[in-house]
Amino acid sequence: MRTTPEASRGAAEGAGEQWLTPKDICTQLQIPEQTFYQWRVKHIGPRAYRIGRHLRISPSDFNAWLSSRLEA
């Protein structure tokens, strides 16, 4: 499997961070886990990495996604 330079850079930037789980995201946002997985199906949730069979989200990706949802 080949990775793009962008994907490699994103993973490298997240290497020093504490990765978040979907449950962590849902706890912070006070939403059901089902909502997170619905967002994934619709491609509107935060970018997540599959590590084996687990999903992990970098805090910087989560914060960037959250900032993009800010209403004026």
JSON list of N, CA and C in Angstrom, two decimals:
[
{"chain": "A", "resi": 1, "resn": "MET", "atom": "N", "xyz": [0.84, -1.18, 0.00]},
{"chain": "A", "resi": 1, "resn": "MET", "atom": "CA", "xyz": [0.00, 0.00, 0.00]},
{"chain": "A", "resi": 1, "resn": "MET", "atom": "C", "xyz": [0.88, 1.24, 0.00]},
{"chain": "A", "resi": 2, "resn": "ARG", "atom": "N", "xyz": [0.61, 2.16, -0.88]},
{"chain": "A", "resi": 2, "resn": "ARG", "atom": "CA", "xyz": [1.38, 3.39, -0.96]},
{"chain": "A", "resi": 2, "resn": "ARG", "atom": "C", "xyz": [0.63, 4.51, -0.26]},
{"chain": "A", "resi": 3, "resn": "THR", "atom": "N", "xyz": [1.39, 5.38, 0.37]},
{"chain": "A", "resi": 3, "resn": "THR", "atom": "CA", "xyz": [0.78, 6.54, 1.01]},
{"chain": "A", "resi": 3, "resn": "THR", "atom": "C", "xyz": [1.19, 7.78, 0.24]},
{"chain": "A", "resi": 4, "resn": "THR", "atom": "N", "xyz": [0.33, 8.75, 0.24]},
{"chain": "A", "resi": 4, "resn": "THR", "atom": "CA", "xyz": [0.65, 10.00, -0.41]},
{"chain": "A", "resi": 4, "resn": "THR", "atom": "C", "xyz": [1.53, 10.82, 0.52]},
{"chain": "A", "resi": 5, "resn": "PRO", "atom": "N", "xyz": [2.33, 11.74, -0.01]},
{"chain": "A", "resi": 5, "resn": "PRO", "atom": "CA", "xyz": [3.14, 12.59, 0.86]},
{"chain": "A", "resi": 5, "resn": "PRO", "atom": "C", "xyz": [2.30, 13.33, 1.89]},
{"chain": "A", "resi": 6, "resn": "GLU", "atom": "N", "xyz": [1.09, 13.75, 1.48]},
{"chain": "A", "resi": 6, "resn": "GLU", "atom": "CA", "xyz": [0.21, 14.47, 2.41]},
{"chain": "A", "resi": 6, "resn": "GLU", "atom": "C", "xyz": [-0.20, 13.57, 3.57]},
{"chain": "A", "resi": 7, "resn": "ALA", "atom": "N", "xyz": [-0.57, 12.32, 3.27]},
{"chain": "A", "resi": 7, "resn": "ALA", "atom": "CA", "xyz": [-0.97, 11.38, 4.33]},
{"chain": "A", "resi": 7, "resn": "ALA", "atom": "C", "xyz": [0.21, 11.07, 5.24]},
{"chain": "A", "resi": 8, "resn": "SER", "atom": "N", "xyz": [1.39, 10.89, 4.66]},
{"chain": "A", "resi": 8, "resn": "SER", "atom": "CA", "xyz": [2.58, 10.63, 5.48]},
{"chain": "A", "resi": 8, "resn": "SER", "atom": "C", "xyz": [2.89, 11.80, 6.39]},
{"chain": "A", "resi": 9, "resn": "ARG", "atom": "N", "xyz": [2.78, 13.01, 5.84]},
{"chain": "A", "resi": 9, "resn": "ARG", "atom": "CA", "xyz": [3.05, 14.21, 6.63]},
{"chain": "A", "resi": 9, "resn": "ARG", "atom": "C", "xyz": [2.04, 14.34, 7.76]},
{"chain": "A", "resi": 10, "resn": "GLY", "atom": "N", "xyz": [0.77, 14.08, 7.49]},
{"chain": "A", "resi": 10, "resn": "GLY", "atom": "CA", "xyz": [-0.26, 14.16, 8.52]},
{"chain": "A", "resi": 10, "resn": "GLY", "atom": "C", "xyz": [-0.03, 13.15, 9.62]},
{"chain": "A", "resi": 11, "resn": "ALA", "atom": "N", "xyz": [0.36, 11.94, 9.25]},
{"chain": "A", "resi": 11, "resn": "ALA", "atom": "CA", "xyz": [0.62, 10.91, 10.25]},
{"chain": "A", "resi": 11, "resn": "ALA", "atom": "C", "xyz": [1.86, 11.26, 11.06]},
{"chain": "A", "resi": 12, "resn": "ALA", "atom": "N", "xyz": [2.88, 11.82, 10.41]},
{"chain": "A", "resi": 12, "resn": "ALA", "atom": "CA", "xyz": [4.09, 12.19, 11.12]},
{"chain": "A", "resi": 12, "resn": "ALA", "atom": "C", "xyz": [3.83, 13.33, 12.10]},
{"chain": "A", "resi": 13, "resn": "GLU", "atom": "N", "xyz": [3.02, 14.29, 11.69]},
{"chain": "A", "resi": 13, "resn": "GLU", "atom": "CA", "xyz": [2.70, 15.40, 12.58]},
{"chain": "A", "resi": 13, "resn": "GLU", "atom": "C", "xyz": [1.94, 14.92, 13.81]},
{"chain": "A", "resi": 14, "resn": "GLY", "atom": "N", "xyz": [1.09, 13.89, 13.62]},
{"chain": "A", "resi": 14, "resn": "GLY", "atom": "CA", "xyz": [0.30, 13.38, 14.72]},
{"chain": "A", "resi": 14, "resn": "GLY", "atom": "C", "xyz": [1.04, 12.41, 15.62]},
{"chain": "A", "resi": 15, "resn": "ALA", "atom": "N", "xyz": [2.28, 12.05, 15.24]},
{"chain": "A", "resi": 15, "resn": "ALA", "atom": "CA", "xyz": [3.02, 11.03, 15.98]},
{"chain": "A", "resi": 15, "resn": "ALA", "atom": "C", "xyz": [3.30, 11.45, 17.42]},
{"chain": "A", "resi": 16, "resn": "GLY", "atom": "N", "xyz": [3.50, 12.74, 17.68]},
{"chain": "A", "resi": 16, "resn": "GLY", "atom": "CA", "xyz": [3.81, 13.19, 19.02]},
{"chain": "A", "resi": 16, "resn": "GLY", "atom": "C", "xyz": [2.58, 13.52, 19.84]},
{"chain": "A", "resi": 17, "resn": "GLU", "atom": "N", "xyz": [1.42, 13.45, 19.25]},
{"chain": "A", "resi": 17, "resn": "GLU", "atom": "CA", "xyz": [0.18, 13.81, 19.93]},
{"chain": "A", "resi": 17, "resn": "GLU", "atom": "C", "xyz": [-0.47, 12.57, 20.53]},
{"chain": "A", "resi": 18, "resn": "GLN", "atom": "N", "xyz": [-1.34, 12.78, 21.50]},
{"chain": "A", "resi": 18, "resn": "GLN", "atom": "CA", "xyz": [-2.15, 11.69, 22.05]},
{"chain": "A", "resi": 18, "resn": "GLN", "atom": "C", "xyz": [-3.35, 11.51, 21.13]},
{"chain": "A", "resi": 19, "resn": "TRP", "atom": "N", "xyz": [-3.43, 10.39, 20.44]},
{"chain": "A", "resi": 19, "resn": "TRP", "atom": "CA", "xyz": [-4.50, 10.14, 19.50]},
{"chain": "A", "resi": 19, "resn": "TRP", "atom": "C", "xyz": [-5.83, 10.02, 20.23]},
{"chain": "A", "resi": 20, "resn": "LEU", "atom": "N", "xyz": [-6.89, 10.47, 19.58]},
{"chain": "A", "resi": 20, "resn": "LEU", "atom": "CA", "xyz": [-8.24, 10.41, 20.14]},
{"chain": "A", "resi": 20, "resn": "LEU", "atom": "C", "xyz": [-8.99, 9.23, 19.54]},
{"chain": "A", "resi": 21, "resn": "THR", "atom": "N", "xyz": [-9.88, 8.67, 20.31]},
{"chain": "A", "resi": 21, "resn": "THR", "atom": "CA", "xyz": [-10.76, 7.60, 19.81]},
{"chain": "A", "resi": 21, "resn": "THR", "atom": "C", "xyz": [-12.10, 8.23, 19.44]},
{"chain": "A", "resi": 22, "resn": "PRO", "atom": "N", "xyz": [-12.92, 7.52, 18.67]},
{"chain": "A", "resi": 22, "resn": "PRO", "atom": "CA", "xyz": [-14.26, 8.05, 18.39]},
{"chain": "A", "resi": 22, "resn": "PRO", "atom": "C", "xyz": [-15.03, 8.34, 19.69]},
{"chain": "A", "resi": 23, "resn": "LYS", "atom": "N", "xyz": [-14.85, 7.50, 20.69]},
{"chain": "A", "resi": 23, "resn": "LYS", "atom": "CA", "xyz": [-15.53, 7.72, 21.97]},
{"chain": "A", "resi": 23, "resn": "LYS", "atom": "C", "xyz": [-15.07, 9.03, 22.62]},
{"chain": "A", "resi": 24, "resn": "ASP", "atom": "N", "xyz": [-13.75, 9.35, 22.52]},
{"chain": "A", "resi": 24, "resn": "ASP", "atom": "CA", "xyz": [-13.24, 10.61, 23.05]},
{"chain": "A", "resi": 24, "resn": "ASP", "atom": "C", "xyz": [-13.90, 11.80, 22.36]},
{"chain": "A", "resi": 25, "resn": "ILE", "atom": "N", "xyz": [-14.01, 11.72, 21.04]},
{"chain": "A", "resi": 25, "resn": "ILE", "atom": "CA", "xyz": [-14.62, 12.80, 20.25]},
{"chain": "A", "resi": 25, "resn": "ILE", "atom": "C", "xyz": [-16.08, 12.99, 20.69]},
{"chain": "A", "resi": 26, "resn": "CYS", "atom": "N", "xyz": [-16.80, 11.88, 20.81]},
{"chain": "A", "resi": 26, "resn": "CYS", "atom": "CA", "xyz": [-18.22, 11.94, 21.18]},
{"chain": "A", "resi": 26, "resn": "CYS", "atom": "C", "xyz": [-18.41, 12.49, 22.59]},
{"chain": "A", "resi": 27, "resn": "THR", "atom": "N", "xyz": [-17.52, 12.15, 23.49]},
{"chain": "A", "resi": 27, "resn": "THR", "atom": "CA", "xyz": [-17.59, 12.68, 24.85]},
{"chain": "A", "resi": 27, "resn": "THR", "atom": "C", "xyz": [-17.37, 14.18, 24.84]},
{"chain": "A", "resi": 28, "resn": "GLN", "atom": "N", "xyz": [-16.37, 14.64, 24.09]},
{"chain": "A", "resi": 28, "resn": "GLN", "atom": "CA", "xyz": [-16.09, 16.08, 24.02]},
{"chain": "A", "resi": 28, "resn": "GLN", "atom": "C", "xyz": [-17.25, 16.86, 23.42]},
{"chain": "A", "resi": 29, "resn": "LEU", "atom": "N", "xyz": [-17.85, 16.30, 22.37]},
{"chain": "A", "resi": 29, "resn": "LEU", "atom": "CA", "xyz": [-18.94, 17.00, 21.68]},
{"chain": "A", "resi": 29, "resn": "LEU", "atom": "C", "xyz": [-20.31, 16.71, 22.28]},
{"chain": "A", "resi": 30, "resn": "GLN", "atom": "N", "xyz": [-20.36, 15.80, 23.22]},
{"chain": "A", "resi": 30, "resn": "GLN", "atom": "CA", "xyz": [-21.62, 15.39, 23.87]},
{"chain": "A", "resi": 30, "resn": "GLN", "atom": "C", "xyz": [-22.64, 14.93, 22.84]},
{"chain": "A", "resi": 31, "resn": "ILE", "atom": "N", "xyz": [-22.19, 14.00, 21.99]},
{"chain": "A", "resi": 31, "resn": "ILE", "atom": "CA", "xyz": [-23.04, 13.41, 20.96]},
{"chain": "A", "resi": 31, "resn": "ILE", "atom": "C", "xyz": [-22.98, 11.89, 21.07]},
{"chain": "A", "resi": 32, "resn": "PRO", "atom": "N", "xyz": [-24.00, 11.18, 20.57]},
{"chain": "A", "resi": 32, "resn": "PRO", "atom": "CA", "xyz": [-23.94, 9.72, 20.55]},
{"chain": "A", "resi": 32, "resn": "PRO", "atom": "C", "xyz": [-22.88, 9.23, 19.56]},
{"chain": "A", "resi": 33, "resn": "GLU", "atom": "N", "xyz": [-22.29, 8.07, 19.86]},
{"chain": "A", "resi": 33, "resn": "GLU", "atom": "CA", "xyz": [-21.29, 7.50, 18.93]},
{"chain": "A", "resi": 33, "resn": "GLU", "atom": "C", "xyz": [-21.89, 7.24, 17.56]},
{"chain": "A", "resi": 34, "resn": "GLN", "atom": "N", "xyz": [-23.16, 6.91, 17.53]},
{"chain": "A", "resi": 34, "resn": "GLN", "atom": "CA", "xyz": [-23.82, 6.66, 16.25]},
{"chain": "A", "resi": 34, "resn": "GLN", "atom": "C", "xyz": [-23.72, 7.89, 15.33]},
{"chain": "A", "resi": 35, "resn": "THR", "atom": "N", "xyz": [-23.81, 9.08, 15.88]},
{"chain": "A", "resi": 35, "resn": "THR", "atom": "CA", "xyz": [-23.69, 10.31, 15.10]},
{"chain": "A", "resi": 35, "resn": "THR", "atom": "C", "xyz": [-22.32, 10.40, 14.45]},
{"chain": "A", "resi": 36, "resn": "PHE", "atom": "N", "xyz": [-21.27, 10.09, 15.22]},
{"chain": "A", "resi": 36, "resn": "PHE", "atom": "CA", "xyz": [-19.90, 10.12, 14.67]},
{"chain": "A", "resi": 36, "resn": "PHE", "atom": "C", "xyz": [-19.79, 9.19, 13.47]},
{"chain": "A", "resi": 37, "resn": "TYR", "atom": "N", "xyz": [-20.31, 7.97, 13.60]},
{"chain": "A", "resi": 37, "resn": "TYR", "atom": "CA", "xyz": [-20.20, 7.01, 12.51]},
{"chain": "A", "resi": 37, "resn": "TYR", "atom": "C", "xyz": [-21.09, 7.39, 11.32]},
{"chain": "A", "resi": 38, "resn": "GLN", "atom": "N", "xyz": [-22.21, 8.06, 11.56]},
{"chain": "A", "resi": 38, "resn": "GLN", "atom": "CA", "xyz": [-23.02, 8.58, 10.45]},
{"chain": "A", "resi": 38, "resn": "GLN", "atom": "C", "xyz": [-22.25, 9.66, 9.69]},
{"chain": "A", "resi": 39, "resn": "TRP", "atom": "N", "xyz": [-21.55, 10.52, 10.43]},
{"chain": "A", "resi": 39, "resn": "TRP", "atom": "CA", "xyz": [-20.72, 11.54, 9.79]},
{"chain": "A", "resi": 39, "resn": "TRP", "atom": "C", "xyz": [-19.66, 10.90, 8.91]},
{"chain": "A", "resi": 40, "resn": "ARG", "atom": "N", "xyz": [-19.07, 9.79, 9.39]},
{"chain": "A", "resi": 40, "resn": "ARG", "atom": "CA", "xyz": [-18.05, 9.10, 8.60]},
{"chain": "A", "resi": 40, "resn": "ARG", "atom": "C", "xyz": [-18.62, 8.59, 7.29]},
{"chain": "A", "resi": 41, "resn": "VAL", "atom": "N", "xyz": [-19.81, 8.00, 7.34]},
{"chain": "A", "resi": 41, "resn": "VAL", "atom": "CA", "xyz": [-20.45, 7.49, 6.13]},
{"chain": "A", "resi": 41, "resn": "VAL", "atom": "C", "xyz": [-20.70, 8.63, 5.14]},
{"chain": "A", "resi": 42, "resn": "LYS", "atom": "N", "xyz": [-21.08, 9.79, 5.67]},
{"chain": "A", "resi": 42, "resn": "LYS", "atom": "CA", "xyz": [-21.39, 10.95, 4.82]},
{"chain": "A", "resi": 42, "resn": "LYS", "atom": "C", "xyz": [-20.14, 11.77, 4.48]},
{"chain": "A", "resi": 43, "resn": "HIS", "atom": "N", "xyz": [-18.98, 11.39, 4.99]},
{"chain": "A", "resi": 43, "resn": "HIS", "atom": "CA", "xyz": [-17.71, 12.09, 4.75]},
{"chain": "A", "resi": 43, "resn": "HIS", "atom": "C", "xyz": [-17.75, 13.54, 5.23]},
{"chain": "A", "resi": 44, "resn": "ILE", "atom": "N", "xyz": [-18.38, 13.76, 6.39]},
{"chain": "A", "resi": 44, "resn": "ILE", "atom": "CA", "xyz": [-18.44, 15.12, 6.93]},
{"chain": "A", "resi": 44, "resn": "ILE", "atom": "C", "xyz": [-17.80, 15.21, 8.32]},
{"chain": "A", "resi": 45, "resn": "GLY", "atom": "N", "xyz": [-17.32, 14.11, 8.84]},
{"chain": "A", "resi": 45, "resn": "GLY", "atom": "CA", "xyz": [-16.70, 14.10, 10.17]},
{"chain": "A", "resi": 45, "resn": "GLY", "atom": "C", "xyz": [-15.22, 14.42, 10.10]},
{"chain": "A", "resi": 46, "resn": "PRO", "atom": "N", "xyz": [-14.56, 14.45, 11.25]},
{"chain": "A", "resi": 46, "resn": "PRO", "atom": "CA", "xyz": [-13.12, 14.71, 11.26]},
{"chain": "A", "resi": 46, "resn": "PRO", "atom": "C", "xyz": [-12.36, 13.57, 10.59]},
{"chain": "A", "resi": 47, "resn": "ARG", "atom": "N", "xyz": [-11.22, 13.90, 10.01]},
{"chain": "A", "resi": 47, "resn": "ARG", "atom": "CA", "xyz": [-10.38, 12.89, 9.36]},
{"chain": "A", "resi": 47, "resn": "ARG", "atom": "C", "xyz": [-9.90, 11.89, 10.40]},
{"chain": "A", "resi": 48, "resn": "ALA", "atom": "N", "xyz": [-10.01, 10.61, 10.07]},
{"chain": "A", "resi": 48, "resn": "ALA", "atom": "CA", "xyz": [-9.60, 9.56, 10.99]},
{"chain": "A", "resi": 48, "resn": "ALA", "atom": "C", "xyz": [-8.63, 8.61, 10.28]},
{"chain": "A", "resi": 49, "resn": "TYR", "atom": "N", "xyz": [-7.76, 8.01, 11.06]},
{"chain": "A", "resi": 49, "resn": "TYR", "atom": "CA", "xyz": [-6.79, 7.04, 10.56]},
{"chain": "A", "resi": 49, "resn": "TYR", "atom": "C", "xyz": [-7.18, 5.66, 11.07]},
{"chain": "A", "resi": 50, "resn": "ARG", "atom": "N", "xyz": [-7.10, 4.66, 10.20]},
{"chain": "A", "resi": 50, "resn": "ARG", "atom": "CA", "xyz": [-7.36, 3.30, 10.63]},
{"chain": "A", "resi": 50, "resn": "ARG", "atom": "C", "xyz": [-6.02, 2.69, 11.01]},
{"chain": "A", "resi": 51, "resn": "ILE", "atom": "N", "xyz": [-5.91, 2.31, 12.27]},
{"chain": "A", "resi": 51, "resn": "ILE", "atom": "CA", "xyz": [-4.72, 1.65, 12.79]},
{"chain": "A", "resi": 51, "resn": "ILE", "atom": "C", "xyz": [-5.15, 0.23, 13.14]},
{"chain": "A", "resi": 52, "resn": "GLY", "atom": "N", "xyz": [-4.82, -0.71, 12.27]},
{"chain": "A", "resi": 52, "resn": "GLY", "atom": "CA", "xyz": [-5.35, -2.06, 12.44]},
{"chain": "A", "resi": 52, "resn": "GLY", "atom": "C", "xyz": [-6.85, -2.01, 12.25]},
{"chain": "A", "resi": 53, "resn": "ARG", "atom": "N", "xyz": [-7.58, -2.41, 13.27]},
{"chain": "A", "resi": 53, "resn": "ARG", "atom": "CA", "xyz": [-9.05, -2.35, 13.17]},
{"chain": "A", "resi": 53, "resn": "ARG", "atom": "C", "xyz": [-9.62, -1.18, 13.95]},
{"chain": "A", "resi": 54, "resn": "HIS", "atom": "N", "xyz": [-8.76, -0.31, 14.45]},
{"chain": "A", "resi": 54, "resn": "HIS", "atom": "CA", "xyz": [-9.19, 0.81, 15.27]},
{"chain": "A", "resi": 54, "resn": "HIS", "atom": "C", "xyz": [-9.13, 2.13, 14.51]},
{"chain": "A", "resi": 55, "resn": "LEU", "atom": "N", "xyz": [-10.05, 3.04, 14.83]},
{"chain": "A", "resi": 55, "resn": "LEU", "atom": "CA", "xyz": [-10.02, 4.39, 14.28]},
{"chain": "A", "resi": 55, "resn": "LEU", "atom": "C", "xyz": [-9.37, 5.30, 15.29]},
{"chain": "A", "resi": 56, "resn": "ARG", "atom": "N", "xyz": [-8.49, 6.17, 14.81]},
{"chain": "A", "resi": 56, "resn": "ARG", "atom": "CA", "xyz": [-7.87, 7.16, 15.68]},
{"chain": "A", "resi": 56, "resn": "ARG", "atom": "C", "xyz": [-7.88, 8.50, 14.97]},
{"chain": "A", "resi": 57, "resn": "ILE", "atom": "N", "xyz": [-8.06, 9.56, 15.75]},
{"chain": "A", "resi": 57, "resn": "ILE", "atom": "CA", "xyz": [-8.13, 10.91, 15.22]},
{"chain": "A", "resi": 57, "resn": "ILE", "atom": "C", "xyz": [-7.04, 11.73, 15.88]},
{"chain": "A", "resi": 58, "resn": "SER", "atom": "N", "xyz": [-6.28, 12.44, 15.08]},
{"chain": "A", "resi": 58, "resn": "SER", "atom": "CA", "xyz": [-5.25, 13.32, 15.62]},
{"chain": "A", "resi": 58, "resn": "SER", "atom": "C", "xyz": [-5.93, 14.56, 16.20]},
{"chain": "A", "resi": 59, "resn": "PRO", "atom": "N", "xyz": [-5.50, 15.01, 17.37]},
{"chain": "A", "resi": 59, "resn": "PRO", "atom": "CA", "xyz": [-6.10, 16.22, 17.96]},
{"chain": "A", "resi": 59, "resn": "PRO", "atom": "C", "xyz": [-6.02, 17.43, 17.04]},
{"chain": "A", "resi": 60, "resn": "SER", "atom": "N", "xyz": [-4.92, 17.57, 16.30]},
{"chain": "A", "resi": 60, "resn": "SER", "atom": "CA", "xyz": [-4.82, 18.73, 15.40]},
{"chain": "A", "resi": 60, "resn": "SER", "atom": "C", "xyz": [-5.83, 18.63, 14.26]},
{"chain": "A", "resi": 61, "resn": "ASP", "atom": "N", "xyz": [-6.06, 17.42, 13.73]},
{"chain": "A", "resi": 61, "resn": "ASP", "atom": "CA", "xyz": [-7.09, 17.23, 12.69]},
{"chain": "A", "resi": 61, "resn": "ASP", "atom": "C", "xyz": [-8.47, 17.51, 13.26]},
{"chain": "A", "resi": 62, "resn": "PHE", "atom": "N", "xyz": [-8.72, 17.05, 14.49]},
{"chain": "A", "resi": 62, "resn": "PHE", "atom": "CA", "xyz": [-10.01, 17.28, 15.13]},
{"chain": "A", "resi": 62, "resn": "PHE", "atom": "C", "xyz": [-10.25, 18.77, 15.34]},
{"chain": "A", "resi": 63, "resn": "ASN", "atom": "N", "xyz": [-9.23, 19.49, 15.84]},
{"chain": "A", "resi": 63, "resn": "ASN", "atom": "CA", "xyz": [-9.37, 20.93, 16.09]},
{"chain": "A", "resi": 63, "resn": "ASN", "atom": "C", "xyz": [-9.57, 21.70, 14.79]},
{"chain": "A", "resi": 64, "resn": "ALA", "atom": "N", "xyz": [-8.87, 21.28, 13.72]},
{"chain": "A", "resi": 64, "resn": "ALA", "atom": "CA", "xyz": [-9.03, 21.94, 12.42]},
{"chain": "A", "resi": 64, "resn": "ALA", "atom": "C", "xyz": [-10.45, 21.71, 11.90]},
{"chain": "A", "resi": 65, "resn": "TRP", "atom": "N", "xyz": [-10.93, 20.48, 12.03]},
{"chain": "A", "resi": 65, "resn": "TRP", "atom": "CA", "xyz": [-12.29, 20.16, 11.58]},
{"chain": "A", "resi": 65, "resn": "TRP", "atom": "C", "xyz": [-13.31, 20.98, 12.39]},
{"chain": "A", "resi": 66, "resn": "LEU", "atom": "N", "xyz": [-13.09, 21.04, 13.68]},
{"chain": "A", "resi": 66, "resn": "LEU", "atom": "CA", "xyz": [-14.01, 21.77, 14.55]},
{"chain": "A", "resi": 66, "resn": "LEU", "atom": "C", "xyz": [-14.02, 23.26, 14.19]},
{"chain": "A", "resi": 67, "resn": "SER", "atom": "N", "xyz": [-12.86, 23.82, 13.92]},
{"chain": "A", "resi": 67, "resn": "SER", "atom": "CA", "xyz": [-12.77, 25.24, 13.53]},
{"chain": "A", "resi": 67, "resn": "SER", "atom": "C", "xyz": [-13.48, 25.50, 12.21]},
{"chain": "A", "resi": 68, "resn": "SER", "atom": "N", "xyz": [-13.44, 24.51, 11.32]},
{"chain": "A", "resi": 68, "resn": "SER", "atom": "CA", "xyz": [-14.11, 24.69, 10.02]},
{"chain": "A", "resi": 68, "resn": "SER", "atom": "C", "xyz": [-15.63, 24.70, 10.15]},
{"chain": "A", "resi": 69, "resn": "ARG", "atom": "N", "xyz": [-16.13, 24.24, 11.28]},
{"chain": "A", "resi": 69, "resn": "ARG", "atom": "CA", "xyz": [-17.57, 24.21, 11.52]},
{"chain": "A", "resi": 69, "resn": "ARG", "atom": "C", "xyz": [-18.08, 25.43, 12.28]},
{"chain": "A", "resi": 70, "resn": "LEU", "atom": "N", "xyz": [-17.20, 26.35, 12.58]},
{"chain": "A", "resi": 70, "resn": "LEU", "atom": "CA", "xyz": [-17.54, 27.54, 13.33]},
{"chain": "A", "resi": 70, "resn": "LEU", "atom": "C", "xyz": [-18.53, 28.41, 12.55]},
{"chain": "A", "resi": 71, "resn": "GLU", "atom": "N", "xyz": [-19.60, 28.80, 13.20]},
{"chain": "A", "resi": 71, "resn": "GLU", "atom": "CA", "xyz": [-20.58, 29.68, 12.56]},
{"chain": "A", "resi": 71, "resn": "GLU", "atom": "C", "xyz": [-20.23, 31.13, 12.86]},
{"chain": "A", "resi": 72, "resn": "ALA", "atom": "N", "xyz": [-20.42, 31.97, 11.91]},
{"chain": "A", "resi": 72, "resn": "ALA", "atom": "CA", "xyz": [-20.10, 33.40, 12.08]},
{"chain": "A", "resi": 72, "resn": "ALA", "atom": "C", "xyz": [-21.23, 34.13, 12.74]}
]
